[in-house]
Short mmCIF file of the C-alpha atoms (twelve columns), coordinates in Angstrom:
data_MODEL
# 
_entry.id   MODEL 
# 
loop_
_atom_site.group_PDB 
_atom_site.id 
_atom_site.type_symbol 
_atom_site.label_atom_id 
_atom_site.label_alt_id 
_atom_site.label_comp_id 
_atom_site.label_asym_id 
_atom_site.label_seq_id 
_atom_site.Cartn_x 
_atom_site.Cartn_y 
_atom_site.Cartn_z 
_atom_site.pdbx_PDB_model_num 
ATOM 1   C CA . MET A 1   -46.208 -58.978 110.453 1 
ATOM 2   C CA . ALA A 2   -47.651 -55.159 110.081 1 
ATOM 3   C CA . PRO A 3   -51.399 -56.825 109.707 1 
ATOM 4   C CA . ALA A 4   -51.282 -58.830 112.819 1 
ATOM 5   C CA . LYS A 5   -50.033 -55.711 114.850 1 
ATOM 6   C CA . THR A 6   -53.184 -54.044 113.497 1 
ATOM 7   C CA . PHE A 7   -55.560 -56.777 114.482 1 
ATOM 8   C CA . HIS A 8   -53.594 -57.148 118.123 1 
ATOM 9   C CA . PRO A 9   -55.451 -54.351 119.836 1 
ATOM 10  C CA . LEU A 10  -58.999 -55.481 118.386 1 
ATOM 11  C CA . MET A 11  -58.240 -59.099 119.503 1 
ATOM 12  C CA . GLU A 12  -57.125 -57.765 123.095 1 
ATOM 13  C CA . ASP A 13  -60.364 -55.572 123.450 1 
ATOM 14  C CA . THR A 14  -62.763 -57.939 122.274 1 
ATOM 15  C CA . GLU A 15  -63.827 -61.131 123.397 1 
ATOM 16  C CA . HIS A 16  -64.310 -63.590 120.427 1 
ATOM 17  C CA . ASP A 17  -62.517 -66.797 119.759 1 
ATOM 18  C CA . TYR A 18  -60.053 -66.306 117.157 1 
ATOM 19  C CA . HIS A 19  -58.136 -68.789 114.968 1 
ATOM 20  C CA . CYS A 20  -55.567 -67.176 112.770 1 
ATOM 21  C CA . LEU A 21  -54.183 -68.180 109.086 1 
ATOM 22  C CA . CYS A 22  -50.660 -67.112 108.575 1 
ATOM 23  C CA . HIS A 23  -47.351 -67.726 106.731 1 
ATOM 24  C CA . GLY A 24  -44.242 -68.054 109.163 1 
ATOM 25  C CA . ASP A 25  -43.672 -67.500 113.008 1 
ATOM 26  C CA . GLY A 26  -43.550 -63.993 112.900 1 
ATOM 27  C CA . VAL A 27  -47.529 -63.741 113.402 1 
ATOM 28  C CA . ARG A 28  -47.634 -66.191 115.979 1 
ATOM 29  C CA . GLU A 29  -44.924 -64.158 118.002 1 
ATOM 30  C CA . ILE A 30  -47.293 -61.178 117.888 1 
ATOM 31  C CA . LEU A 31  -50.668 -63.059 118.479 1 
ATOM 32  C CA . ASP A 32  -49.524 -65.630 120.878 1 
ATOM 33  C CA . GLY A 33  -52.362 -66.061 123.755 1 
ATOM 34  C CA . LEU A 34  -55.156 -64.190 121.255 1 
ATOM 35  C CA . CYS A 35  -55.343 -66.865 119.074 1 
ATOM 36  C CA . SER A 36  -56.981 -70.495 119.971 1 
ATOM 37  C CA . ARG A 37  -54.949 -72.028 117.321 1 
ATOM 38  C CA . PHE A 38  -52.496 -70.693 114.173 1 
ATOM 39  C CA . TYR A 39  -53.188 -72.549 110.810 1 
ATOM 40  C CA . SER A 40  -50.229 -72.568 107.953 1 
ATOM 41  C CA . MET A 41  -51.544 -70.931 104.566 1 
ATOM 42  C CA . GLY A 42  -48.482 -72.248 102.894 1 
ATOM 43  C CA . ALA A 43  -45.230 -70.312 102.333 1 
ATOM 44  C CA . GLY A 44  -45.021 -66.658 100.719 1 
ATOM 45  C CA . ARG A 45  -43.985 -66.405 97.048  1 
ATOM 46  C CA . SER A 46  -41.146 -64.707 95.605  1 
ATOM 47  C CA . ARG A 47  -41.630 -62.716 92.571  1 
ATOM 48  C CA . SER A 48  -39.358 -65.195 90.874  1 
ATOM 49  C CA . GLY A 49  -40.118 -68.482 89.369  1 
ATOM 50  C CA . ARG A 50  -42.533 -69.120 86.580  1 
ATOM 51  C CA . ALA A 51  -45.810 -67.552 86.381  1 
ATOM 52  C CA . VAL A 52  -47.447 -71.048 85.953  1 
ATOM 53  C CA . GLU A 53  -45.321 -72.927 88.778  1 
ATOM 54  C CA . VAL A 54  -46.316 -69.854 91.157  1 
ATOM 55  C CA . GLY A 55  -49.885 -69.890 90.100  1 
ATOM 56  C CA . ALA A 56  -50.076 -73.889 90.931  1 
ATOM 57  C CA . LEU A 57  -48.620 -73.132 94.317  1 
ATOM 58  C CA . VAL A 58  -51.180 -70.411 95.195  1 
ATOM 59  C CA . LEU A 59  -54.007 -72.469 94.288  1 
ATOM 60  C CA . ARG A 60  -52.604 -75.125 96.293  1 
ATOM 61  C CA . ASP A 61  -52.774 -72.838 99.604  1 
ATOM 62  C CA . ILE A 62  -56.011 -71.419 98.683  1 
ATOM 63  C CA . MET A 63  -57.375 -75.070 98.902  1 
ATOM 64  C CA . ARG A 64  -55.288 -75.717 102.207 1 
ATOM 65  C CA . THR A 65  -56.892 -72.456 103.449 1 
ATOM 66  C CA . TRP A 66  -60.373 -73.715 102.214 1 
ATOM 67  C CA . ARG A 67  -59.952 -76.724 104.135 1 
ATOM 68  C CA . HIS A 68  -58.858 -74.963 107.250 1 
ATOM 69  C CA . LEU A 69  -61.919 -72.484 107.290 1 
ATOM 70  C CA . GLY A 70  -63.707 -76.087 106.875 1 
ATOM 71  C CA . VAL A 71  -62.337 -77.023 110.173 1 
ATOM 72  C CA . ILE A 72  -62.750 -73.609 111.920 1 
ATOM 73  C CA . GLU A 73  -66.261 -72.782 110.494 1 
ATOM 74  C CA . PRO A 74  -65.983 -69.114 111.516 1 
ATOM 75  C CA . ASP A 75  -68.472 -66.429 111.499 1 
ATOM 76  C CA . LEU A 76  -66.352 -64.016 109.771 1 
ATOM 77  C CA . VAL A 77  -63.041 -63.817 108.037 1 
ATOM 78  C CA . LEU A 78  -60.703 -60.789 108.978 1 
ATOM 79  C CA . THR A 79  -57.861 -59.718 106.482 1 
ATOM 80  C CA . CYS A 80  -55.426 -57.046 106.031 1 
ATOM 81  C CA . GLY A 81  -52.678 -55.733 104.227 1 
ATOM 82  C CA . ASN A 82  -51.877 -56.355 100.138 1 
ATOM 83  C CA . ALA A 83  -49.907 -59.525 100.217 1 
ATOM 84  C CA . GLY A 84  -50.939 -62.942 98.995  1 
ATOM 85  C CA . ASP A 85  -52.017 -64.098 101.860 1 
ATOM 86  C CA . VAL A 86  -55.192 -61.806 102.013 1 
ATOM 87  C CA . ARG A 87  -55.721 -62.891 98.207  1 
ATOM 88  C CA . LYS A 88  -55.886 -67.135 99.692  1 
ATOM 89  C CA . ALA A 89  -58.202 -65.851 102.497 1 
ATOM 90  C CA . ILE A 90  -60.596 -64.026 100.493 1 
ATOM 91  C CA . ALA A 91  -60.628 -66.624 97.727  1 
ATOM 92  C CA . ALA A 92  -61.030 -69.416 100.345 1 
ATOM 93  C CA . SER A 93  -63.846 -67.307 101.897 1 
ATOM 94  C CA . ARG A 94  -65.575 -66.949 98.728  1 
ATOM 95  C CA . LEU A 95  -65.753 -70.558 98.032  1 
ATOM 96  C CA . ARG A 96  -66.956 -71.369 101.471 1 
ATOM 97  C CA . GLY A 97  -69.632 -68.252 101.645 1 
ATOM 98  C CA . ILE A 98  -68.273 -66.512 104.677 1 
ATOM 99  C CA . GLY A 99  -68.132 -63.070 105.054 1 
ATOM 100 C CA . VAL A 100 -64.849 -61.043 104.870 1 
ATOM 101 C CA . LEU A 101 -64.130 -57.655 106.702 1 
ATOM 102 C CA . HIS A 102 -61.043 -56.149 104.967 1 
ATOM 103 C CA . VAL A 103 -59.025 -53.530 106.666 1 
ATOM 104 C CA . GLU A 104 -57.182 -51.741 103.760 1 
ATOM 105 C CA . GLN A 105 -54.017 -49.555 104.808 1 
ATOM 106 C CA . ASP A 106 -52.059 -49.294 101.400 1 
ATOM 107 C CA . ILE A 107 -54.785 -47.667 99.474  1 
ATOM 108 C CA . TYR A 108 -52.957 -47.041 96.543  1 
ATOM 109 C CA . ASN A 109 -51.730 -50.708 95.930  1 
ATOM 110 C CA . PRO A 110 -54.341 -52.931 97.476  1 
ATOM 111 C CA . ILE A 111 -54.817 -56.878 96.718  1 
ATOM 112 C CA . GLU A 112 -57.258 -57.154 93.770  1 
ATOM 113 C CA . MET A 113 -59.208 -59.730 96.001  1 
ATOM 114 C CA . ILE A 114 -60.453 -57.100 98.345  1 
ATOM 115 C CA . ALA A 115 -62.828 -56.688 95.607  1 
ATOM 116 C CA . PHE A 116 -64.637 -59.390 97.107  1 
ATOM 117 C CA . ALA A 117 -64.701 -58.228 100.485 1 
ATOM 118 C CA . ASP A 118 -68.179 -57.555 101.991 1 
ATOM 119 C CA . ILE A 119 -66.749 -54.560 103.931 1 
ATOM 120 C CA . VAL A 120 -63.213 -52.780 103.431 1 
ATOM 121 C CA . THR A 121 -62.183 -50.095 105.782 1 
ATOM 122 C CA . ALA A 122 -60.124 -47.014 105.012 1 
ATOM 123 C CA . PRO A 123 -58.147 -44.936 107.427 1 
ATOM 124 C CA . SER A 124 -59.925 -41.501 106.125 1 
ATOM 125 C CA . GLY A 125 -62.655 -40.455 104.098 1 
ATOM 126 C CA . ARG A 126 -60.157 -39.279 101.342 1 
ATOM 127 C CA . TYR A 127 -58.581 -42.716 100.979 1 
ATOM 128 C CA . ARG A 128 -62.292 -44.043 101.023 1 
ATOM 129 C CA . ASP A 129 -63.039 -41.618 98.069  1 
ATOM 130 C CA . TYR A 130 -59.990 -43.071 96.170  1 
ATOM 131 C CA . LEU A 131 -60.690 -46.342 96.489  1 
ATOM 132 C CA . GLU A 132 -64.449 -45.839 95.330  1 
ATOM 133 C CA . ASP A 133 -63.659 -43.826 92.463  1 
ATOM 134 C CA . GLN A 134 -60.449 -45.277 91.340  1 
ATOM 135 C CA . TYR A 135 -61.105 -48.992 92.386  1 
ATOM 136 C CA . LEU A 136 -64.958 -48.804 91.967  1 
ATOM 137 C CA . LEU A 137 -65.214 -50.455 95.546  1 
ATOM 138 C CA . GLU A 138 -68.605 -49.787 96.652  1 
ATOM 139 C CA . ASN A 139 -68.851 -50.548 100.328 1 
ATOM 140 C CA . VAL A 140 -66.134 -48.941 102.080 1 
ATOM 141 C CA . GLU A 141 -66.276 -47.954 105.828 1 
ATOM 142 C CA . VAL A 142 -64.460 -44.921 107.442 1 
ATOM 143 C CA . ILE A 143 -62.902 -45.846 110.574 1 
ATOM 144 C CA . GLY A 144 -60.153 -42.550 111.155 1 
ATOM 145 C CA . GLY A 145 -56.948 -44.349 112.000 1 
ATOM 146 C CA . TYR A 146 -54.519 -47.006 112.194 1 
ATOM 147 C CA . PRO A 147 -55.017 -49.428 114.863 1 
ATOM 148 C CA . HIS A 148 -51.509 -50.629 114.274 1 
ATOM 149 C CA . ALA A 149 -50.553 -47.641 116.211 1 
ATOM 150 C CA . LEU A 150 -52.555 -48.496 119.380 1 
ATOM 151 C CA . TYR A 151 -50.291 -51.897 118.967 1 
ATOM 152 C CA . VAL A 152 -47.127 -49.987 119.428 1 
ATOM 153 C CA . SER A 153 -48.286 -47.417 121.983 1 
ATOM 154 C CA . ARG A 154 -49.115 -50.738 124.216 1 
ATOM 155 C CA . LEU A 155 -45.589 -52.301 124.026 1 
ATOM 156 C CA . GLN A 156 -43.123 -52.782 126.397 1 
ATOM 157 C CA . ILE A 157 -39.989 -50.716 125.650 1 
ATOM 158 C CA . VAL A 158 -36.718 -52.466 126.882 1 
ATOM 159 C CA . ASP A 159 -33.667 -50.121 127.130 1 
ATOM 160 C CA . PRO A 160 -31.253 -52.209 124.503 1 
ATOM 161 C CA . GLY A 161 -28.185 -50.885 126.293 1 
ATOM 162 C CA . ILE A 162 -26.642 -48.663 123.816 1 
ATOM 163 C CA . ARG A 163 -26.655 -45.105 122.876 1 
ATOM 164 C CA . ASP A 164 -25.315 -42.858 120.324 1 
ATOM 165 C CA . TYR A 165 -26.122 -44.705 116.885 1 
ATOM 166 C CA . THR A 166 -28.094 -44.264 114.054 1 
ATOM 167 C CA . LEU A 167 -30.570 -47.286 113.203 1 
ATOM 168 C CA . LEU A 168 -31.091 -48.417 109.274 1 
ATOM 169 C CA . VAL A 169 -33.932 -50.339 108.721 1 
ATOM 170 C CA . LEU A 170 -33.865 -51.976 104.868 1 
ATOM 171 C CA . GLY A 171 -37.392 -52.783 104.425 1 
ATOM 172 C CA . GLY A 172 -39.895 -53.830 101.566 1 
ATOM 173 C CA . ASP A 173 -39.563 -50.237 99.971  1 
ATOM 174 C CA . LEU A 174 -36.242 -51.228 98.607  1 
ATOM 175 C CA . ARG A 175 -34.528 -53.451 96.206  1 
ATOM 176 C CA . ARG A 176 -31.503 -55.443 96.053  1 
ATOM 177 C CA . ARG A 177 -29.948 -53.092 93.547  1 
ATOM 178 C CA . ASP A 178 -30.894 -50.286 96.045  1 
ATOM 179 C CA . ILE A 179 -28.608 -51.483 98.723  1 
ATOM 180 C CA . PRO A 180 -25.303 -50.206 97.677  1 
ATOM 181 C CA . GLU A 181 -26.640 -46.443 97.301  1 
ATOM 182 C CA . VAL A 182 -28.484 -46.948 100.516 1 
ATOM 183 C CA . ILE A 183 -24.967 -48.176 102.508 1 
ATOM 184 C CA . SER A 184 -22.992 -45.576 100.670 1 
ATOM 185 C CA . GLY A 185 -25.628 -42.664 101.990 1 
ATOM 186 C CA . VAL A 186 -25.588 -43.934 105.639 1 
ATOM 187 C CA . GLU A 187 -22.054 -44.087 105.623 1 
ATOM 188 C CA . ALA A 188 -21.306 -40.635 104.548 1 
ATOM 189 C CA . LEU A 189 -23.490 -39.414 107.545 1 
ATOM 190 C CA . ASP A 190 -20.104 -40.404 109.374 1 
ATOM 191 C CA . ARG A 191 -22.109 -41.950 112.290 1 
ATOM 192 C CA . ARG A 192 -22.313 -45.226 114.038 1 
ATOM 193 C CA . VAL A 193 -24.537 -47.232 112.476 1 
ATOM 194 C CA . LEU A 194 -26.691 -50.353 113.410 1 
ATOM 195 C CA . VAL A 195 -28.387 -52.061 110.077 1 
ATOM 196 C CA . VAL A 196 -31.718 -54.362 110.366 1 
ATOM 197 C CA . PRO A 197 -31.499 -56.174 107.134 1 
ATOM 198 C CA . PHE A 198 -34.950 -57.550 107.440 1 
ATOM 199 C CA . ARG A 199 -35.881 -58.077 103.884 1 
ATOM 200 C CA . PHE A 200 -32.147 -58.969 102.988 1 
ATOM 201 C CA . SER A 201 -29.617 -61.500 103.460 1 
ATOM 202 C CA . PRO A 202 -26.688 -60.020 106.142 1 
ATOM 203 C CA . ASP A 203 -24.080 -61.226 104.303 1 
ATOM 204 C CA . TYR A 204 -25.447 -59.533 101.027 1 
ATOM 205 C CA . VAL A 205 -25.642 -56.136 102.955 1 
ATOM 206 C CA . ARG A 206 -22.347 -56.445 104.369 1 
ATOM 207 C CA . SER A 207 -20.727 -56.925 101.088 1 
ATOM 208 C CA . PHE A 208 -21.148 -53.155 100.656 1 
ATOM 209 C CA . VAL A 209 -20.142 -52.082 104.061 1 
ATOM 210 C CA . LYS A 210 -17.001 -49.862 103.703 1 
ATOM 211 C CA . SER A 211 -16.738 -48.003 106.913 1 
ATOM 212 C CA . GLY A 212 -16.164 -49.562 110.369 1 
ATOM 213 C CA . ASN A 213 -18.961 -47.467 111.913 1 
ATOM 214 C CA . VAL A 214 -21.378 -49.488 109.882 1 
ATOM 215 C CA . GLU A 215 -22.858 -53.055 111.719 1 
ATOM 216 C CA . VAL A 216 -25.061 -55.640 110.009 1 
ATOM 217 C CA . LEU A 217 -27.233 -56.869 112.963 1 
ATOM 218 C CA . GLU A 218 -28.203 -60.533 112.515 1 
ATOM 219 C CA . GLY A 219 -30.917 -62.844 114.012 1 
ATOM 220 C CA . PHE A 220 -33.902 -61.661 116.070 1 
ATOM 221 C CA . VAL A 221 -33.736 -58.015 117.127 1 
ATOM 222 C CA . ASP A 222 -36.471 -56.294 119.237 1 
ATOM 223 C CA . LEU A 223 -36.763 -53.597 116.619 1 
ATOM 224 C CA . PRO A 224 -39.094 -51.070 118.598 1 
ATOM 225 C CA . SER A 225 -36.554 -50.801 121.525 1 
ATOM 226 C CA . LEU A 226 -33.499 -50.242 119.305 1 
ATOM 227 C CA . MET A 227 -35.743 -47.529 117.207 1 
ATOM 228 C CA . SER A 228 -36.571 -45.771 120.895 1 
ATOM 229 C CA . ALA A 229 -32.924 -45.694 121.711 1 
ATOM 230 C CA . ALA A 230 -31.671 -44.654 118.298 1 
ATOM 231 C CA . ASP A 231 -30.525 -40.773 117.625 1 
ATOM 232 C CA . LEU A 232 -31.958 -41.228 113.963 1 
ATOM 233 C CA . MET A 233 -33.570 -43.826 111.919 1 
ATOM 234 C CA . VAL A 234 -33.255 -44.172 108.381 1 
ATOM 235 C CA . TYR A 235 -35.763 -46.794 106.639 1 
ATOM 236 C CA . GLY A 236 -36.587 -48.151 103.672 1 
ATOM 237 C CA . ALA A 237 -40.235 -49.433 104.753 1 
ATOM 238 C CA . GLY A 238 -43.472 -48.917 104.199 1 
ATOM 239 C CA . MET A 239 -46.764 -48.350 106.727 1 
ATOM 240 C CA . GLY A 240 -45.564 -50.697 109.866 1 
ATOM 241 C CA . ILE A 241 -42.259 -48.601 110.451 1 
ATOM 242 C CA . THR A 242 -43.944 -45.407 109.255 1 
ATOM 243 C CA . ILE A 243 -46.413 -45.882 112.165 1 
ATOM 244 C CA . GLU A 244 -43.907 -47.297 114.927 1 
ATOM 245 C CA . ALA A 245 -41.602 -44.329 114.385 1 
ATOM 246 C CA . ALA A 246 -44.546 -41.830 114.731 1 
ATOM 247 C CA . VAL A 247 -45.964 -43.213 118.083 1 
ATOM 248 C CA . LEU A 248 -42.263 -43.795 119.358 1 
ATOM 249 C CA . GLY A 249 -41.394 -40.274 118.557 1 
ATOM 250 C CA . VAL A 250 -38.176 -41.427 116.646 1 
ATOM 251 C CA . PRO A 251 -36.564 -38.612 114.707 1 
ATOM 252 C CA . SER A 252 -36.514 -40.344 111.136 1 
ATOM 253 C CA . ILE A 253 -35.498 -40.157 107.293 1 
ATOM 254 C CA . LYS A 254 -37.834 -42.212 105.105 1 
ATOM 255 C CA . ILE A 255 -35.709 -43.536 102.060 1 
ATOM 256 C CA . LYS A 256 -37.399 -42.946 98.883  1 
ATOM 257 C CA . GLY A 257 -38.382 -46.308 97.408  1 
ATOM 258 C CA . PHE A 258 -39.717 -47.871 94.174  1 
ATOM 259 C CA . HIS A 259 -43.218 -47.047 95.529  1 
ATOM 260 C CA . GLY A 260 -43.297 -43.395 94.512  1 
ATOM 261 C CA . ARG A 261 -47.116 -43.166 95.552  1 
ATOM 262 C CA . HIS A 262 -47.928 -45.017 98.643  1 
ATOM 263 C CA . ALA A 263 -49.910 -44.253 101.578 1 
ATOM 264 C CA . SER A 264 -46.471 -44.392 104.028 1 
ATOM 265 C CA . VAL A 265 -45.489 -41.492 102.146 1 
ATOM 266 C CA . ASP A 266 -48.527 -39.611 102.829 1 
ATOM 267 C CA . LEU A 267 -48.524 -40.443 106.628 1 
ATOM 268 C CA . ALA A 268 -44.851 -39.557 106.600 1 
ATOM 269 C CA . GLY A 269 -45.689 -35.843 105.265 1 
ATOM 270 C CA . GLU A 270 -48.496 -35.768 107.419 1 
ATOM 271 C CA . VAL A 271 -46.390 -36.373 110.653 1 
ATOM 272 C CA . GLY A 272 -42.947 -34.312 109.515 1 
ATOM 273 C CA . ILE A 273 -40.860 -37.364 108.419 1 
ATOM 274 C CA . PRO A 274 -38.651 -36.335 105.520 1 
ATOM 275 C CA . VAL A 275 -38.535 -38.640 102.453 1 
ATOM 276 C CA . ALA A 276 -35.541 -38.433 100.550 1 
ATOM 277 C CA . ASP A 277 -33.083 -40.204 98.026  1 
ATOM 278 C CA . ALA A 278 -30.431 -42.378 99.756  1 
ATOM 279 C CA . GLY A 279 -28.205 -40.114 98.280  1 
ATOM 280 C CA . ASP A 280 -29.316 -36.980 100.060 1 
ATOM 281 C CA . LEU A 281 -29.133 -38.345 103.401 1 
ATOM 282 C CA . ARG A 282 -26.693 -36.106 104.322 1 
ATOM 283 C CA . ASP A 283 -28.430 -33.228 102.969 1 
ATOM 284 C CA . VAL A 284 -31.576 -33.439 105.061 1 
ATOM 285 C CA . VAL A 285 -30.396 -35.236 108.293 1 
ATOM 286 C CA . ASP A 286 -29.363 -32.075 110.253 1 
ATOM 287 C CA . ASP A 287 -32.972 -30.800 109.995 1 
ATOM 288 C CA . VAL A 288 -34.817 -33.942 111.089 1 
ATOM 289 C CA . ARG A 289 -37.056 -33.432 114.391 1 
ATOM 290 C CA . PRO A 290 -39.279 -35.828 116.266 1 
ATOM 291 C CA . PRO A 291 -42.452 -36.548 114.221 1 
ATOM 292 C CA . ALA A 292 -45.266 -34.405 115.496 1 
ATOM 293 C CA . ALA A 293 -47.721 -37.393 115.815 1 
ATOM 294 C CA . SER A 294 -49.706 -36.351 118.991 1 
ATOM 295 C CA . ASP A 295 -52.914 -37.513 117.162 1 
ATOM 296 C CA . ILE A 296 -51.910 -40.894 115.853 1 
ATOM 297 C CA . VAL A 297 -52.690 -42.759 119.298 1 
ATOM 298 C CA . ARG A 298 -55.939 -40.966 119.510 1 
ATOM 299 C CA . ASN A 299 -57.103 -41.553 115.816 1 
ATOM 300 C CA . ALA A 300 -56.073 -45.066 116.423 1 
ATOM 301 C CA . GLU A 301 -58.608 -45.623 119.282 1 
ATOM 302 C CA . ALA A 302 -61.396 -44.182 117.643 1 
ATOM 303 C CA . ALA A 303 -60.564 -46.832 115.010 1 
ATOM 304 C CA . LEU A 304 -60.553 -49.342 116.945 1 
ATOM 305 C CA . SER A 305 -63.747 -48.359 118.244 1 
ATOM 306 C CA . LYS A 306 -65.310 -48.352 114.873 1 
ATOM 307 C CA . LEU A 307 -63.558 -51.599 113.558 1 
ATOM 308 C CA . SER A 308 -65.300 -53.228 116.776 1 
ATOM 309 C CA . GLU A 309 -68.703 -52.072 115.908 1 
ATOM 310 C CA . LEU A 310 -68.276 -53.230 112.079 1 
ATOM 311 C CA . LEU A 311 -67.329 -56.721 113.604 1 
ATOM 312 C CA . GLU A 312 -70.038 -56.693 115.926 1 
ATOM 313 C CA . ASP A 313 -72.704 -55.567 113.888 1 
ATOM 314 C CA . PHE A 314 -71.128 -57.006 110.510 1 
ATOM 315 C CA . ASN A 315 -74.433 -58.049 108.745 1 
ATOM 316 C CA . GLU A 316 -75.700 -54.461 109.120 1 
ATOM 317 C CA . PHE A 317 -72.779 -53.022 107.469 1 
ATOM 318 C CA . ALA A 318 -72.027 -55.671 104.789 1 
ATOM 319 C CA . GLY A 319 -72.907 -54.435 101.485 1 
ATOM 320 C CA . PRO A 320 -72.435 -54.659 97.681  1 
ATOM 321 C CA . ARG A 321 -68.983 -55.912 96.614  1 
ATOM 322 C CA . GLY A 322 -66.866 -54.601 94.021  1 
ATOM 323 C CA . GLY A 323 -66.846 -57.463 91.994  1 
ATOM 324 C CA . PHE A 324 -65.108 -58.287 88.813  1 
ATOM 325 C CA . LYS A 325 -64.984 -54.909 87.299  1 
ATOM 326 C CA . SER A 326 -63.230 -53.583 90.543  1 
ATOM 327 C CA . MET A 327 -60.928 -56.736 90.700  1 
ATOM 328 C CA . LYS A 328 -59.910 -55.671 87.060  1 
ATOM 329 C CA . ARG A 329 -59.213 -51.939 87.868  1 
ATOM 330 C CA . ILE A 330 -57.079 -53.161 90.636  1 
ATOM 331 C CA . TRP A 331 -55.056 -55.795 88.778  1 
ATOM 332 C CA . ASP A 332 -54.425 -53.121 85.978  1 
ATOM 333 C CA . ALA A 333 -53.101 -50.532 88.705  1 
ATOM 334 C CA . ARG A 334 -50.479 -53.029 90.054  1 
ATOM 335 C CA . ARG A 335 -48.880 -53.372 87.390  1 
ATOM 336 C CA . HIS A 336 -47.398 -50.052 88.185  1 
ATOM 337 C CA . PHE A 337 -46.308 -51.152 91.640  1 
ATOM 338 C CA . ARG A 338 -43.932 -53.785 90.363  1 
# 
């Protein structure tokens, strides 16, 4: 859902007819009222399943997306993130001959199909240089920030009516085998803990809980509001939650996940969010302070302005694509992030 939050301010502030290609209902909830129509790209693919079967399903979804683009007839396709929906959207766009503007935030672990985007954006000059040097991309524009931060700053935060708790968010930086250690680590804090399972089954997470202080939530939760009211947040997630913690000023600890090198780790360091192993939470918790993130919203405003310029004058900025050499370089690098 983080890509939808990135595009929300752009769609809110520009007068265009937007059509949304997406998986699931989360994007619809975020972009409801901003899209003329939503189109399903199919289902997200898990890591399980035989490669041939998964590949066949992905090809089917690319053709479904290709058909949707034939109905929509867009002037431009916008993509963001490093998930399979970006792969499908860019592949279908190339088959249709439609220009692609891709907003990159993951930097170290992008999806390989951004090699065929006409414009790729980066949050900073340092990240632009990395994408060009490491992944041989040829047309990377610096936007100077994260538009997602503007989405968070415009949210209406609701008082959840509870106080004195630590919030634990279990996201995409964690694997199933990490959960026992994470639960043990927060139980050692001897605090009331509310757990948002996010990527994991509540029953699976609950099976490792031994303390009566830990409660695993189920169903929909207003995560930003819970974050704002928390005394502390511990999270095993990436860029989206890191941006939200920074904008909302939530004292936080980022769990060191299986992505040792990640743009969210860089951002956490920049705003003063410590990154720690789950077993070391008790050692760092007393030194946690609210993030020093005064610049993140201001930079997001500049990023939105630049992104709007790229959107309006796309043909002037569209340049050479990285192509197959870039695709192979990214594909080979992604092995280290699995």
